[in-house]
Amino acid sequence: FMVFQENLVLNRVIYIQNLPEEVTVDEILNSYKKYGKILQIRMGIREDSRGTAYVVFVKPLTNTILQSSMSGMIMKGKYVI
C-alpha cells in the first residue's frame, strides 16, 4: 500500500487504536472521510484486536495529512490514536 514518489513515501492506510468497542464503521467513515475518499475500513473483531481499525484510502495520503489524522481525536469519549 505504499507509493514512492520523488523521494517521498506516501501511504494509503492508517491504523487506529483505542477505539471504543461500540464504535461503528459509519462513525469511523464520518470521522476520517475529510482526509480523502475511503476505499475500505477493516475493524478488529477478535478479542486481541478489538478497538483497532485500518482505514484504506483510494489515493495516497501526504505526510501532512497523515500527521493531522494521527494527532488524535475523541470518539465516544475516548482519545483514539
One Martini backbone bead per residue (centre of mass of N, CA, C, O) as a GRO file, in nm:
protein
   81
    1PHE     BB    1   0.048   0.067   0.006
    2MET     BB    2   0.300   0.198  -0.121
    3VAL     BB    3   0.426   0.511  -0.255
    4PHE     BB    4   0.679   0.627  -0.471
    5GLN     BB    5   0.763   0.992  -0.472
    6GLU     BB    6   1.014   1.180  -0.484
    7ASN     BB    7   1.127   1.067  -0.192
    8LEU     BB    8   0.834   0.983  -0.110
    9VAL     BB    9   0.616   0.844   0.129
   10LEU     BB   10   0.304   0.709   0.042
   11ASN     BB   11   0.000   0.646   0.213
   12ARG     BB   12  -0.327   0.458   0.239
   13VAL     BB   13  -0.284   0.379   0.550
   14ILE     BB   14  -0.452   0.366   0.863
   15TYR     BB   15  -0.401   0.323   1.216
   16ILE     BB   16  -0.630   0.243   1.479
   17GLN     BB   17  -0.660   0.316   1.828
   18ASN     BB   18  -0.879   0.311   2.100
   19LEU     BB   19  -1.150   0.216   2.036
   20PRO     BB   20  -1.458   0.187   2.087
   21GLU     BB   21  -1.652  -0.093   2.086
   22GLU     BB   22  -1.924   0.075   1.974
   23VAL     BB   23  -1.813   0.148   1.719
   24THR     BB   24  -1.865   0.238   1.386
   25VAL     BB   25  -1.811   0.253   1.057
   26ASP     BB   26  -1.961   0.522   1.012
   27GLU     BB   27  -1.799   0.685   1.225
   28ILE     BB   28  -1.527   0.651   1.091
   29LEU     BB   29  -1.599   0.764   0.818
   30ASN     BB   30  -1.687   1.051   0.922
   31SER     BB   31  -1.397   1.115   1.055
   32TYR     BB   32  -1.202   1.037   0.775
   33LYS     BB   33  -1.317   1.168   0.500
   34LYS     BB   34  -1.152   1.444   0.509
   35TYR     BB   35  -0.878   1.292   0.383
   36GLY     BB   36  -1.058   1.108   0.187
   37LYS     BB   37  -1.126   0.854  -0.005
   38ILE     BB   38  -1.279   0.552   0.091
   39LEU     BB   39  -1.236   0.205   0.044
   40GLN     BB   40  -1.169   0.090   0.350
   41ILE     BB   41  -1.283  -0.083   0.653
   42ARG     BB   42  -1.099  -0.244   0.925
   43MET     BB   43  -1.213  -0.426   1.196
   44GLY     BB   44  -1.165  -0.543   1.499
   45ILE     BB   45  -1.306  -0.866   1.647
   46ARG     BB   46  -1.115  -0.971   1.818
   47GLU     BB   47  -1.001  -0.959   2.131
   48ASP     BB   48  -0.696  -0.861   2.034
   49SER     BB   49  -0.846  -0.626   1.814
   50ARG     BB   50  -1.010  -0.454   1.965
   51GLY     BB   51  -1.007  -0.108   1.892
   52THR     BB   52  -0.940  -0.146   1.583
   53ALA     BB   53  -0.822   0.006   1.262
   54TYR     BB   54  -0.844   0.022   0.907
   55VAL     BB   55  -0.777   0.283   0.670
   56VAL     BB   56  -0.856   0.293   0.322
   57PHE     BB   57  -0.739   0.473   0.058
   58VAL     BB   58  -0.738   0.557  -0.268
   59LYS     BB   59  -0.528   0.771  -0.199
   60PRO     BB   60  -0.255   0.897  -0.113
   61LEU     BB   61  -0.102   1.028   0.167
   62THR     BB   62   0.028   1.278   0.311
   63ASN     BB   63   0.218   1.371   0.571
   64THR     BB   64   0.027   1.593   0.671
   65ILE     BB   65  -0.227   1.418   0.686
   66LEU     BB   66  -0.116   1.201   0.871
   67GLN     BB   67  -0.052   1.385   1.112
   68SER     BB   68  -0.339   1.490   1.147
   69SER     BB   69  -0.477   1.203   1.187
   70MET     BB   70  -0.263   1.131   1.437
   71SER     BB   71  -0.336   1.356   1.665
   72GLY     BB   72  -0.615   1.294   1.742
   73MET     BB   73  -0.934   1.184   1.878
   74ILE     BB   74  -1.274   1.190   1.972
   75MET     BB   75  -1.458   0.883   2.058
   76LYS     BB   76  -1.686   0.836   2.277
   77GLY     BB   77  -1.466   0.960   2.499
   78LYS     BB   78  -1.213   0.866   2.328
   79TYR     BB   79  -0.874   0.853   2.266
   80VAL     BB   80  -0.747   0.835   1.948
   81ILE     BB   81  -0.453   0.682   1.747
   0.00000   0.00000   0.00000
